Amino acid sequence: MKKINIMRHNIIKKIGLFLLLAVMVSSCKKWIDTDLNTNPNRPADVTMALLLPSVQSSLGYVIGGDHSRVSAMWMQHLSGVDRQSLALERYSVLESDQNNLWNTLYGETLKNLSILDAKAQAQNSPHFEGIAKVMTAATLGYITDVWGDAPFSEALQGETGNLTPVYDSQEKLYQTINTLLDAAIVKLGETSPTGVPVPGTSDLMLGGDAAKWSALAKSLKVKYALHLSKKNGLSAVRDLINGGGLIADNSGDFQFNFGASANENNPRYQFDAQRGDIRVGAKIVDIMNATGDPRRAVYFDKKDAADYTGSAPGAAGSTAAWAGPGYAGNAAPVFLFNYFELKFIEAEAFFGSDNARAAAAYNEGVIASLAKHGVSDAAWEATNAAETASSITLDKIMTGKYVAMFMSSESWVDWRRTGMPSLQLPASNLTTTPRRYLYPTDERLYNGTNMPAGVLSTDKLWWDN
């Protein structure tokens, strides 16, 4: 009997405990704030007017930072003089070097652009959609021009369970880029319906001007056709230029303007302030010193030195000039595509078939570059931007473009296409000049089945063959 009473007591205790827990759970449901697990800094929905400036900042920051810094050292616009920068200067390339660039371009820039594009389509906003497509094409261009084959057709599908996207060939990616730009041109040519959101001041690049975005899209088609010059020659480039509707002056430039506040600073300024292990390269300094180029004060900061000097390739511990205020100042812009770049493309495309036009385009490219930086100089231009049909050469065109495209990864594209300008291998170099980036460590670890194997930094991309 005592045993039965003990069992009954235990059962009653268990029932009581169960009821107590039930009451507590019920009470907790009434008491706990339903927003307790909601991150107030991560809204469930974001308007297009907030998405657009965010993605523009993201693209400008990563291209102006991780992307252009390495290629600028390899093209001897810059020179790594210590620590990791010196290793990269000497072509010591690791998979881990490009993790941040890859993850930012995919996880931030392309992802948010896909959201912006989808929202624009859902809200029937053609100009937001057109801008999203232009920026997606440009971002994809940056990706494939350094990695070649890359995910896109199956990328950005992690929310649906696809964490291992296949790689699209570079040839297919270039087709995709042109398809995006063509679609963007159509959308940017449409009139936004009454009451539909328009970019306006949320567009920090071109102020919501659909005509300027359309001109940019057509100009980017010219640029990407030029990239295929080894495959297709230059006739397609000439046809696109003759088709018109392109960027007409510096006001149509594709760039992101940074600010003087600490949380708005240019990425190159931030890197130099934190690391201080990069100087300007002797190659570009010597070219500009030879003509007394007025852009030197914008490009270079000689600190306390009497003259502008550059660091020899691969030299450690240099006291050469730093990158200057026009490119590495705290509020300096990052240039993504400029009118002057378009004029140099025109000069190259028409050289050999119409040298008078090539010379005129070259001269305009140089003059526009000086004007862009506020250092127009009629006397200097009369000597250095006065080519004629009989004096213009391809070497002059590519050297002039190399100078104008300071710290731009486009110089690396040009060098891979043309071999110009000639570059001196750095001291203690480990390989010849790299022609591509390695796929990042994260991709090998988490998508290794699809990632191309056995890639070397000296391998040529599809368009480089």
Tab-separated table of C-alpha atoms in Angstrom:
chain	number	residue	atom	x	y	z
A	1	MET	CA	0.000	0.000	0.000
A	2	LYS	CA	2.856	2.324	0.869
A	3	LYS	CA	4.404	1.593	-2.523
A	4	ILE	CA	1.129	2.494	-4.267
A	5	ASN	CA	0.925	5.794	-2.324
A	6	ILE	CA	4.491	6.623	-3.303
A	7	MET	CA	3.725	5.909	-6.982
A	8	ARG	CA	0.530	8.024	-6.768
A	9	HIS	CA	2.533	10.839	-5.154
A	10	ASN	CA	5.109	10.697	-7.955
A	11	ILE	CA	2.397	10.732	-10.620
A	12	ILE	CA	0.709	13.730	-8.974
A	13	LYS	CA	4.076	15.515	-8.819
A	14	LYS	CA	4.680	14.842	-12.515
A	15	ILE	CA	1.177	16.029	-13.438
A	16	GLY	CA	1.655	19.129	-11.332
A	17	LEU	CA	4.988	19.812	-12.957
A	18	PHE	CA	3.469	19.345	-16.394
A	19	LEU	CA	0.620	21.763	-15.569
A	20	LEU	CA	3.117	24.278	-14.196
A	21	LEU	CA	5.158	24.099	-17.385
A	22	ALA	CA	2.020	24.460	-19.478
A	23	VAL	CA	1.020	27.580	-17.566
A	24	MET	CA	4.533	28.979	-17.868
A	25	VAL	CA	4.630	28.388	-21.628
A	26	SER	CA	1.211	29.979	-22.022
A	27	SER	CA	2.251	32.924	-19.887
A	28	CYS	CA	5.508	33.307	-21.786
A	29	LYS	CA	3.664	33.462	-25.079
A	30	LYS	CA	1.621	36.342	-23.708
A	31	TRP	CA	4.592	38.075	-22.072
A	32	ILE	CA	7.462	37.673	-24.548
A	33	ASP	CA	7.737	40.436	-27.133
A	34	THR	CA	7.078	38.919	-30.547
A	35	ASP	CA	9.781	41.199	-31.975
A	36	LEU	CA	12.459	39.851	-29.609
A	37	ASN	CA	14.162	37.848	-32.370
A	38	THR	CA	13.746	40.498	-35.042
A	39	ASN	CA	16.890	42.362	-36.057
A	40	PRO	CA	15.882	46.043	-36.207
A	41	ASN	CA	18.877	46.757	-38.420
A	42	ARG	CA	17.757	44.255	-41.051
A	43	PRO	CA	14.334	45.248	-42.351
A	44	ALA	CA	12.164	42.592	-43.958
A	45	ASP	CA	11.625	44.792	-46.983
A	46	VAL	CA	13.667	47.622	-48.484
A	47	THR	CA	12.471	50.162	-51.012
A	48	MET	CA	14.169	50.569	-54.363
A	49	ALA	CA	15.158	54.095	-53.336
A	50	LEU	CA	17.221	52.612	-50.490
A	51	LEU	CA	18.572	49.625	-52.406
A	52	LEU	CA	19.990	51.603	-55.312
A	53	PRO	CA	22.429	53.875	-53.432
A	54	SER	CA	23.497	50.928	-51.282
A	55	VAL	CA	24.415	48.784	-54.268
A	56	GLN	CA	26.131	51.691	-56.016
A	57	SER	CA	28.261	52.274	-52.937
A	58	SER	CA	29.053	48.560	-52.722
A	59	LEU	CA	30.228	48.388	-56.334
A	60	GLY	CA	32.282	51.570	-56.103
A	61	TYR	CA	33.924	50.472	-52.874
A	62	VAL	CA	34.946	46.972	-53.910
A	63	ILE	CA	36.115	47.960	-57.406
A	64	GLY	CA	38.017	50.949	-56.066
A	65	GLY	CA	39.498	48.808	-53.313
A	66	ASP	CA	40.254	45.096	-53.609
A	67	HIS	CA	39.714	44.882	-57.363
A	68	SER	CA	41.768	47.747	-58.735
A	69	ARG	CA	44.525	47.757	-56.126
A	70	VAL	CA	46.032	44.430	-57.199
A	71	SER	CA	45.712	44.971	-60.950
A	72	ALA	CA	47.184	48.476	-60.550
A	73	MET	CA	50.292	46.963	-58.964
A	74	TRP	CA	50.622	44.411	-61.748
A	75	MET	CA	50.250	47.169	-64.351
A	76	GLN	CA	52.792	49.297	-62.452
A	77	HIS	CA	50.455	52.198	-61.792
A	78	LEU	CA	51.176	51.324	-58.172
A	79	SER	CA	53.970	49.425	-56.451
A	80	GLY	CA	53.738	47.244	-53.351
A	81	VAL	CA	56.729	47.978	-51.133
A	82	ASP	CA	56.128	45.944	-47.969
A	83	ARG	CA	54.249	42.979	-46.439
A	84	GLN	CA	51.364	41.486	-48.462
A	85	SER	CA	51.477	44.269	-51.040
A	86	LEU	CA	55.124	43.535	-51.819
A	87	ALA	CA	54.291	39.833	-52.191
A	88	LEU	CA	51.492	40.641	-54.651
A	89	GLU	CA	53.800	43.048	-56.476
A	90	ARG	CA	56.140	40.093	-57.032
A	91	TYR	CA	53.266	37.894	-58.250
A	92	SER	CA	52.930	35.775	-55.121
A	93	VAL	CA	49.253	35.033	-55.670
A	94	LEU	CA	47.101	33.036	-53.234
A	95	GLU	CA	43.512	31.832	-53.471
A	96	SER	CA	42.715	33.631	-50.234
A	97	ASP	CA	43.748	36.988	-51.718
A	98	GLN	CA	40.471	37.255	-53.624
A	99	ASN	CA	37.969	35.895	-51.087
A	100	ASN	CA	36.656	39.311	-50.106
A	101	LEU	CA	36.323	40.528	-53.689
A	102	TRP	CA	34.400	37.433	-54.808
A	103	ASN	CA	32.137	37.346	-51.754
A	104	THR	CA	31.320	41.046	-52.001
A	105	LEU	CA	30.579	40.991	-55.721
A	106	TYR	CA	28.284	37.982	-55.355
A	107	GLY	CA	26.956	38.238	-51.800
A	108	GLU	CA	26.334	41.988	-51.795
A	109	THR	CA	26.450	43.619	-55.207
A	110	LEU	CA	24.893	41.029	-57.518
A	111	LYS	CA	22.475	39.797	-54.853
A	112	ASN	CA	21.096	43.262	-54.155
A	113	LEU	CA	20.982	44.073	-57.860
A	114	SER	CA	18.864	40.969	-58.453
A	115	ILE	CA	16.491	42.095	-55.696
A	116	LEU	CA	16.345	45.600	-57.176
A	117	ASP	CA	15.648	44.229	-60.651
A	118	ALA	CA	12.865	41.969	-59.356
A	119	LYS	CA	11.260	44.813	-57.398
A	120	ALA	CA	11.420	47.096	-60.413
A	121	GLN	CA	9.691	44.517	-62.588
A	122	ALA	CA	7.033	43.867	-59.941
A	123	GLN	CA	6.335	47.599	-59.586
A	124	ASN	CA	6.523	48.295	-63.327
A	125	SER	CA	9.363	50.788	-62.875
A	126	PRO	CA	11.332	50.696	-66.154
A	127	HIS	CA	14.076	53.120	-65.141
A	128	PHE	CA	14.942	51.337	-61.903
A	129	GLU	CA	14.943	48.101	-63.897
A	130	GLY	CA	17.167	49.562	-66.599
A	131	ILE	CA	19.695	50.854	-64.073
A	132	ALA	CA	19.729	47.489	-62.271
A	133	LYS	CA	20.453	45.706	-65.546
A	134	VAL	CA	23.257	48.092	-66.540
A	135	MET	CA	24.909	47.671	-63.154
A	136	THR	CA	24.458	43.897	-63.237
A	137	ALA	CA	26.144	43.771	-66.640
A	138	ALA	CA	29.034	45.923	-65.405
A	139	THR	CA	29.459	43.818	-62.258
A	140	LEU	CA	29.421	40.616	-64.270
A	141	GLY	CA	32.011	42.178	-66.569
A	142	TYR	CA	34.337	42.837	-63.645
A	143	ILE	CA	33.900	39.232	-62.514
A	144	THR	CA	34.528	37.487	-65.813
A	145	ASP	CA	37.398	39.753	-66.879
A	146	VAL	CA	39.463	38.542	-63.924
A	147	TRP	CA	38.128	34.994	-63.393
A	148	GLY	CA	36.869	33.920	-66.807
A	149	ASP	CA	34.287	31.181	-66.271
A	150	ALA	CA	32.084	32.011	-63.281
A	151	PRO	CA	28.631	31.269	-61.839
A	152	PHE	CA	25.719	33.382	-63.008
A	153	SER	CA	22.848	31.428	-64.564
A	154	GLU	CA	22.518	29.413	-61.317
A	155	ALA	CA	24.045	31.984	-58.956
A	156	LEU	CA	22.156	33.846	-56.200
A	157	GLN	CA	19.825	30.894	-55.595
A	158	GLY	CA	20.915	30.001	-52.062
A	159	GLU	CA	17.469	30.751	-50.645
A	160	THR	CA	16.018	28.022	-52.856
A	161	GLY	CA	18.688	25.537	-51.819
A	162	ASN	CA	21.195	25.804	-54.679
A	163	LEU	CA	24.475	26.452	-52.883
A	164	THR	CA	26.667	24.936	-55.602
A	165	PRO	CA	25.924	26.827	-58.830
A	166	VAL	CA	27.457	25.687	-62.083
A	167	TYR	CA	30.037	27.832	-63.832
A	168	ASP	CA	29.051	29.567	-67.060
A	169	SER	CA	31.735	29.851	-69.731
A	170	GLN	CA	33.216	33.278	-70.327
A	171	GLU	CA	31.799	33.224	-73.837
A	172	LYS	CA	28.312	32.698	-72.406
A	173	LEU	CA	28.870	35.391	-69.780
A	174	TYR	CA	29.729	37.908	-72.487
A	175	GLN	CA	26.520	36.999	-74.283
A	176	THR	CA	24.667	37.550	-71.009
A	177	ILE	CA	26.311	40.945	-70.540
A	178	ASN	CA	25.160	42.099	-73.960
A	179	THR	CA	21.662	40.718	-73.392
A	180	LEU	CA	21.423	42.652	-70.127
A	181	LEU	CA	22.624	45.867	-71.761
A	182	ASP	CA	20.203	45.502	-74.675
A	183	ALA	CA	17.310	44.932	-72.272
A	184	ALA	CA	18.420	47.920	-70.202
A	185	ILE	CA	18.444	50.200	-73.242
A	186	VAL	CA	14.847	49.216	-74.006
A	187	LYS	CA	13.687	49.855	-70.440
A	188	LEU	CA	15.521	53.155	-70.146
A	189	GLY	CA	13.807	54.316	-73.321
A	190	GLU	CA	10.348	53.756	-71.852
A	191	THR	CA	8.304	56.405	-70.067
A	192	SER	CA	7.636	55.643	-66.412
A	193	PRO	CA	3.879	55.328	-65.723
A	194	THR	CA	2.339	57.938	-63.455
A	195	GLY	CA	2.761	57.101	-59.784
A	196	VAL	CA	5.492	54.519	-60.356
A	197	PRO	CA	8.722	54.988	-58.337
A	198	VAL	CA	11.553	56.622	-60.285
A	199	PRO	CA	15.237	56.721	-59.271
A	200	GLY	CA	15.623	60.490	-58.952
A	201	THR	CA	18.044	61.539	-56.232
A	202	SER	CA	18.385	57.973	-54.944
A	203	ASP	CA	20.670	57.427	-57.939
A	204	LEU	CA	24.021	58.667	-56.654
A	205	MET	CA	25.757	58.121	-59.980
A	206	LEU	CA	23.718	59.801	-62.711
A	207	GLY	CA	20.886	61.440	-60.808
A	208	GLY	CA	18.205	59.189	-62.257
A	209	ASP	CA	18.805	60.495	-65.787
A	210	ALA	CA	17.516	57.674	-68.001
A	211	ALA	CA	19.115	59.145	-71.130
A	212	LYS	CA	22.549	59.138	-69.486
A	213	TRP	CA	22.094	55.563	-68.302
A	214	SER	CA	21.089	54.546	-71.826
A	215	ALA	CA	24.195	56.249	-73.243
A	216	LEU	CA	26.274	54.423	-70.641
A	217	ALA	CA	24.734	51.077	-71.607
A	218	LYS	CA	25.560	51.674	-75.283
A	219	SER	CA	29.081	52.773	-74.359
A	220	LEU	CA	29.621	49.667	-72.234
A	221	LYS	CA	28.652	47.569	-75.255
A	222	VAL	CA	31.522	49.283	-77.079
A	223	LYS	CA	33.903	48.494	-74.226
A	224	TYR	CA	32.969	44.819	-74.081
A	225	ALA	CA	33.200	44.490	-77.857
A	226	LEU	CA	36.750	45.840	-77.581
A	227	HIS	CA	37.557	43.176	-74.993
A	228	LEU	CA	36.814	40.588	-77.678
A	229	SER	CA	39.246	42.109	-80.182
A	230	LYS	CA	41.418	38.980	-80.165
A	231	LYS	CA	38.352	36.932	-81.085
A	232	ASN	CA	36.396	39.232	-83.385
A	233	GLY	CA	38.672	42.046	-84.488
A	234	LEU	CA	37.559	45.669	-84.259
A	235	SER	CA	34.797	45.973	-86.860
A	236	ALA	CA	32.050	45.377	-84.281
A	237	VAL	CA	33.560	48.125	-82.118
A	238	ARG	CA	33.506	50.572	-85.029
A	239	ASP	CA	29.916	49.653	-85.881
A	240	LEU	CA	28.758	50.304	-82.317
A	241	ILE	CA	30.562	53.645	-82.210
A	242	ASN	CA	29.061	54.673	-85.532
A	243	GLY	CA	25.643	53.710	-84.180
A	244	GLY	CA	25.816	56.715	-81.855
A	245	GLY	CA	23.916	57.413	-78.663
A	246	LEU	CA	27.080	57.138	-76.565
A	247	ILE	CA	28.423	59.166	-73.644
A	248	ALA	CA	29.005	62.636	-75.074
A	249	ASP	CA	31.115	64.333	-72.407
A	250	ASN	CA	32.415	64.033	-68.848
A	251	SER	CA	28.966	64.662	-67.364
A	252	GLY	CA	27.941	61.149	-68.388
A	253	ASP	CA	30.744	59.388	-66.516
A	254	PHE	CA	29.987	56.208	-64.564
A	255	GLN	CA	31.560	56.800	-61.145
A	256	PHE	CA	30.847	56.724	-57.437
A	257	ASN	CA	31.623	59.810	-55.379
A	258	PHE	CA	32.836	59.185	-51.847
A	259	GLY	CA	32.628	61.684	-48.987
A	260	ALA	CA	34.831	63.337	-46.393
A	261	SER	CA	33.055	61.769	-43.392
A	262	ALA	CA	34.820	58.765	-41.851
A	263	ASN	CA	32.068	56.342	-42.897
A	264	GLU	CA	32.058	57.682	-46.464
A	265	ASN	CA	35.780	57.624	-47.281
A	266	ASN	CA	37.329	56.405	-50.494
A	267	PRO	CA	38.600	52.794	-50.109
A	268	ARG	CA	42.068	53.670	-51.420
A	269	TYR	CA	42.371	56.427	-48.840
A	270	GLN	CA	41.353	53.994	-46.099
A	271	PHE	CA	43.854	51.374	-47.256
A	272	ASP	CA	46.746	53.827	-47.403
A	273	ALA	CA	45.883	55.238	-43.984
A	274	GLN	CA	45.815	51.765	-42.427
A	275	ARG	CA	48.614	49.973	-44.301
A	276	GLY	CA	50.952	52.461	-45.948
A	277	ASP	CA	52.692	49.741	-47.968
A	278	ILE	CA	51.906	50.925	-51.505
A	279	ARG	CA	53.511	53.700	-53.566
A	280	VAL	CA	53.100	54.798	-57.168
A	281	GLY	CA	54.986	52.869	-59.827
A	282	ALA	CA	58.037	54.146	-61.665
A	283	LYS	CA	56.546	53.214	-65.053
A	284	ILE	CA	53.718	55.743	-65.043
A	285	VAL	CA	55.672	58.407	-63.138
A	286	ASP	CA	58.487	58.300	-65.694
A	287	ILE	CA	56.044	58.598	-68.613
A	288	MET	CA	54.346	61.613	-67.061
A	289	ASN	CA	57.571	63.275	-65.910
A	290	ALA	CA	58.890	63.129	-69.468
A	291	THR	CA	56.188	65.531	-70.653
A	292	GLY	CA	55.607	67.513	-67.460
A	293	ASP	CA	52.067	66.139	-67.398
A	294	PRO	CA	49.794	68.475	-65.375
A	295	ARG	CA	47.839	65.493	-64.034
A	296	ARG	CA	50.764	64.538	-61.795
A	297	ALA	CA	49.517	66.746	-58.959
A	298	VAL	CA	46.210	64.869	-59.055
A	299	TYR	CA	47.654	61.384	-59.521
A	300	PHE	CA	50.599	61.563	-57.121
A	301	ASP	CA	51.429	62.899	-53.672
A	302	LYS	CA	55.168	63.470	-53.406
A	303	LYS	CA	54.921	64.306	-49.685
A	304	ASP	CA	58.080	66.208	-48.738
A	305	ALA	CA	60.128	65.192	-51.779
A	306	ALA	CA	61.234	67.775	-54.336
A	307	ASP	CA	60.228	65.712	-57.372
A	308	TYR	CA	57.741	63.047	-58.368
A	309	THR	CA	59.388	59.625	-58.144
A	310	GLY	CA	58.032	56.128	-58.585
A	311	SER	CA	59.016	52.824	-57.048
A	312	ALA	CA	60.853	50.325	-59.247
A	313	PRO	CA	58.939	47.048	-59.779
A	314	GLY	CA	59.448	44.697	-56.851
A	315	ALA	CA	61.608	47.088	-54.838
A	316	ALA	CA	61.088	46.924	-51.081
A	317	GLY	CA	60.865	49.862	-48.705
A	318	SER	CA	60.554	52.579	-51.330
A	319	THR	CA	60.255	56.274	-50.439
A	320	ALA	CA	58.506	57.038	-53.738
A	321	ALA	CA	55.392	59.180	-54.055
A	322	TRP	CA	52.013	57.987	-52.812
A	323	ALA	CA	48.789	57.891	-54.822
A	324	GLY	CA	47.472	61.440	-54.973
A	325	PRO	CA	44.319	63.307	-53.950
A	326	GLY	CA	42.397	62.708	-57.162
A	327	TYR	CA	42.439	58.938	-56.631
A	328	ALA	CA	43.321	58.302	-52.992
A	329	GLY	CA	41.976	61.395	-51.264
A	330	ASN	CA	39.387	60.773	-48.568
A	331	ALA	CA	36.542	61.963	-50.823
A	332	ALA	CA	38.036	60.992	-54.191
A	333	PRO	CA	35.656	59.293	-56.641
A	334	VAL	CA	36.109	55.811	-58.059
A	335	PHE	CA	35.835	55.816	-61.845
A	336	LEU	CA	34.068	52.859	-63.467
A	337	PHE	CA	33.725	54.161	-67.036
A	338	ASN	CA	34.593	57.599	-68.385
A	339	TYR	CA	34.041	59.631	-71.523
A	340	PHE	CA	37.806	59.848	-72.008
A	341	GLU	CA	38.029	56.037	-71.942
A	342	LEU	CA	35.461	55.889	-74.731
A	343	LYS	CA	37.554	58.271	-76.852
A	344	PHE	CA	40.663	56.123	-76.432
A	345	ILE	CA	38.615	53.080	-77.460
A	346	GLU	CA	37.524	54.982	-80.560
A	347	ALA	CA	41.130	55.894	-81.323
A	348	GLU	CA	42.239	52.257	-81.145
A	349	ALA	CA	39.248	50.991	-83.113
A	350	PHE	CA	39.795	53.364	-86.048
A	351	PHE	CA	43.584	53.279	-86.096
A	352	GLY	CA	44.695	51.744	-89.375
A	353	SER	CA	41.357	52.267	-91.124
A	354	ASP	CA	40.832	55.993	-90.491
A	355	ASN	CA	43.904	57.505	-88.884
A	356	ALA	CA	42.528	61.036	-88.987
A	357	ARG	CA	39.587	59.945	-86.873
A	358	ALA	CA	41.882	57.932	-84.599
A	359	ALA	CA	44.089	60.978	-84.026
A	360	ALA	CA	41.123	63.247	-83.312
A	361	ALA	CA	39.685	60.750	-80.834
A	362	TYR	CA	43.059	60.381	-79.120
A	363	ASN	CA	43.436	64.139	-78.754
A	364	GLU	CA	39.927	64.446	-77.339
A	365	GLY	CA	40.633	61.619	-74.879
A	366	VAL	CA	43.704	63.378	-73.504
A	367	ILE	CA	41.950	66.757	-73.297
A	368	ALA	CA	38.891	65.214	-71.610
A	369	SER	CA	41.111	63.468	-69.062
A	370	LEU	CA	42.785	66.740	-68.085
A	371	ALA	CA	39.424	68.498	-67.902
A	372	LYS	CA	38.050	65.709	-65.723
A	373	HIS	CA	40.731	66.433	-63.153
A	374	GLY	CA	40.490	70.203	-63.407
A	375	VAL	CA	43.994	70.644	-64.833
A	376	SER	CA	43.298	71.715	-68.420
A	377	ASP	CA	46.431	73.282	-69.886
A	378	ALA	CA	46.213	74.737	-73.396
A	379	ALA	CA	49.975	75.057	-73.813
A	380	TRP	CA	50.647	71.469	-72.744
A	381	GLU	CA	47.757	70.172	-74.858
A	382	ALA	CA	49.072	72.026	-77.917
A	383	THR	CA	52.114	69.774	-77.793
A	384	ASN	CA	50.794	66.552	-76.269
A	385	ALA	CA	47.237	66.372	-77.621
A	386	ALA	CA	47.868	67.420	-81.193
A	387	GLU	CA	48.273	64.162	-83.093
A	388	THR	CA	47.493	63.976	-86.803
A	389	ALA	CA	46.737	61.178	-89.235
A	390	SER	CA	50.430	60.948	-90.071
A	391	SER	CA	51.788	61.114	-86.515
A	392	ILE	CA	49.381	58.915	-84.571
A	393	THR	CA	50.556	55.395	-83.683
A	394	LEU	CA	49.023	52.516	-81.781
A	395	ASP	CA	51.756	52.814	-79.165
A	396	LYS	CA	50.827	56.466	-78.551
A	397	ILE	CA	47.157	55.536	-78.228
A	398	MET	CA	47.748	52.744	-75.743
A	399	THR	CA	50.299	54.734	-73.739
A	400	GLY	CA	47.955	57.720	-73.598
A	401	LYS	CA	45.155	55.471	-72.430
A	402	TYR	CA	47.445	53.805	-69.867
A	403	VAL	CA	48.137	57.212	-68.332
A	404	ALA	CA	44.501	58.337	-68.423
A	405	MET	CA	43.300	55.065	-66.862
A	406	PHE	CA	45.428	55.423	-63.728
A	407	MET	CA	44.553	52.768	-61.128
A	408	SER	CA	41.875	51.231	-63.363
A	409	SER	CA	41.706	47.478	-63.925
A	410	GLU	CA	40.960	48.272	-67.571
A	411	SER	CA	44.688	48.809	-68.106
A	412	TRP	CA	45.184	45.145	-67.215
A	413	VAL	CA	42.579	44.186	-69.832
A	414	ASP	CA	44.368	46.342	-72.413
A	415	TRP	CA	47.754	44.855	-71.598
A	416	ARG	CA	46.421	41.327	-71.954
A	417	ARG	CA	44.854	42.221	-75.305
A	418	THR	CA	47.721	44.204	-76.822
A	419	GLY	CA	50.862	43.700	-74.743
A	420	MET	CA	51.024	47.491	-74.335
A	421	PRO	CA	52.683	49.146	-72.615
A	422	SER	CA	55.750	46.981	-72.197
A	423	LEU	CA	56.370	46.170	-68.545
A	424	GLN	CA	59.555	45.329	-66.662
A	425	LEU	CA	59.227	42.217	-64.518
A	426	PRO	CA	59.561	43.037	-60.810
A	427	ALA	CA	62.583	42.093	-58.753
A	428	SER	CA	62.278	38.629	-57.167
A	429	ASN	CA	59.247	37.840	-59.305
A	430	LEU	CA	57.814	34.351	-58.864
A	431	THR	CA	56.139	34.049	-62.283
A	432	THR	CA	55.515	36.067	-65.398
A	433	THR	CA	52.856	38.793	-65.187
A	434	PRO	CA	49.517	37.270	-64.086
A	435	ARG	CA	46.721	37.176	-66.631
A	436	ARG	CA	43.878	36.268	-64.274
A	437	TYR	CA	42.910	35.929	-60.616
A	438	LEU	CA	42.796	32.567	-58.888
A	439	TYR	CA	39.398	31.340	-57.748
A	440	PRO	CA	39.018	32.128	-54.032
A	441	THR	CA	39.492	29.640	-51.218
A	442	ASP	CA	35.828	29.757	-50.201
A	443	GLU	CA	34.752	28.699	-53.663
A	444	ARG	CA	37.130	25.732	-53.675
A	445	LEU	CA	35.880	24.662	-50.233
A	446	TYR	CA	32.152	25.047	-50.834
A	447	ASN	CA	31.703	24.715	-54.598
A	448	GLY	CA	34.782	22.733	-55.534
A	449	THR	CA	32.816	20.248	-57.634
A	450	ASN	CA	31.945	22.964	-60.135
A	451	MET	CA	35.000	25.208	-59.848
A	452	PRO	CA	37.491	24.693	-62.699
A	453	ALA	CA	40.529	22.820	-61.424
A	454	GLY	CA	44.229	23.404	-61.971
A	455	VAL	CA	43.956	27.129	-62.672
A	456	LEU	CA	47.164	29.197	-62.620
A	457	SER	CA	47.424	32.976	-62.441
A	458	THR	CA	49.380	32.923	-65.709
A	459	ASP	CA	46.621	31.089	-67.612
A	460	LYS	CA	44.839	33.013	-70.349
A	461	LEU	CA	41.106	33.666	-70.262
A	462	TRP	CA	38.884	32.766	-73.221
A	463	TRP	CA	39.003	36.262	-74.751
A	464	ASP	CA	42.777	36.415	-74.195
A	465	ASN	CA	43.422	33.552	-76.631
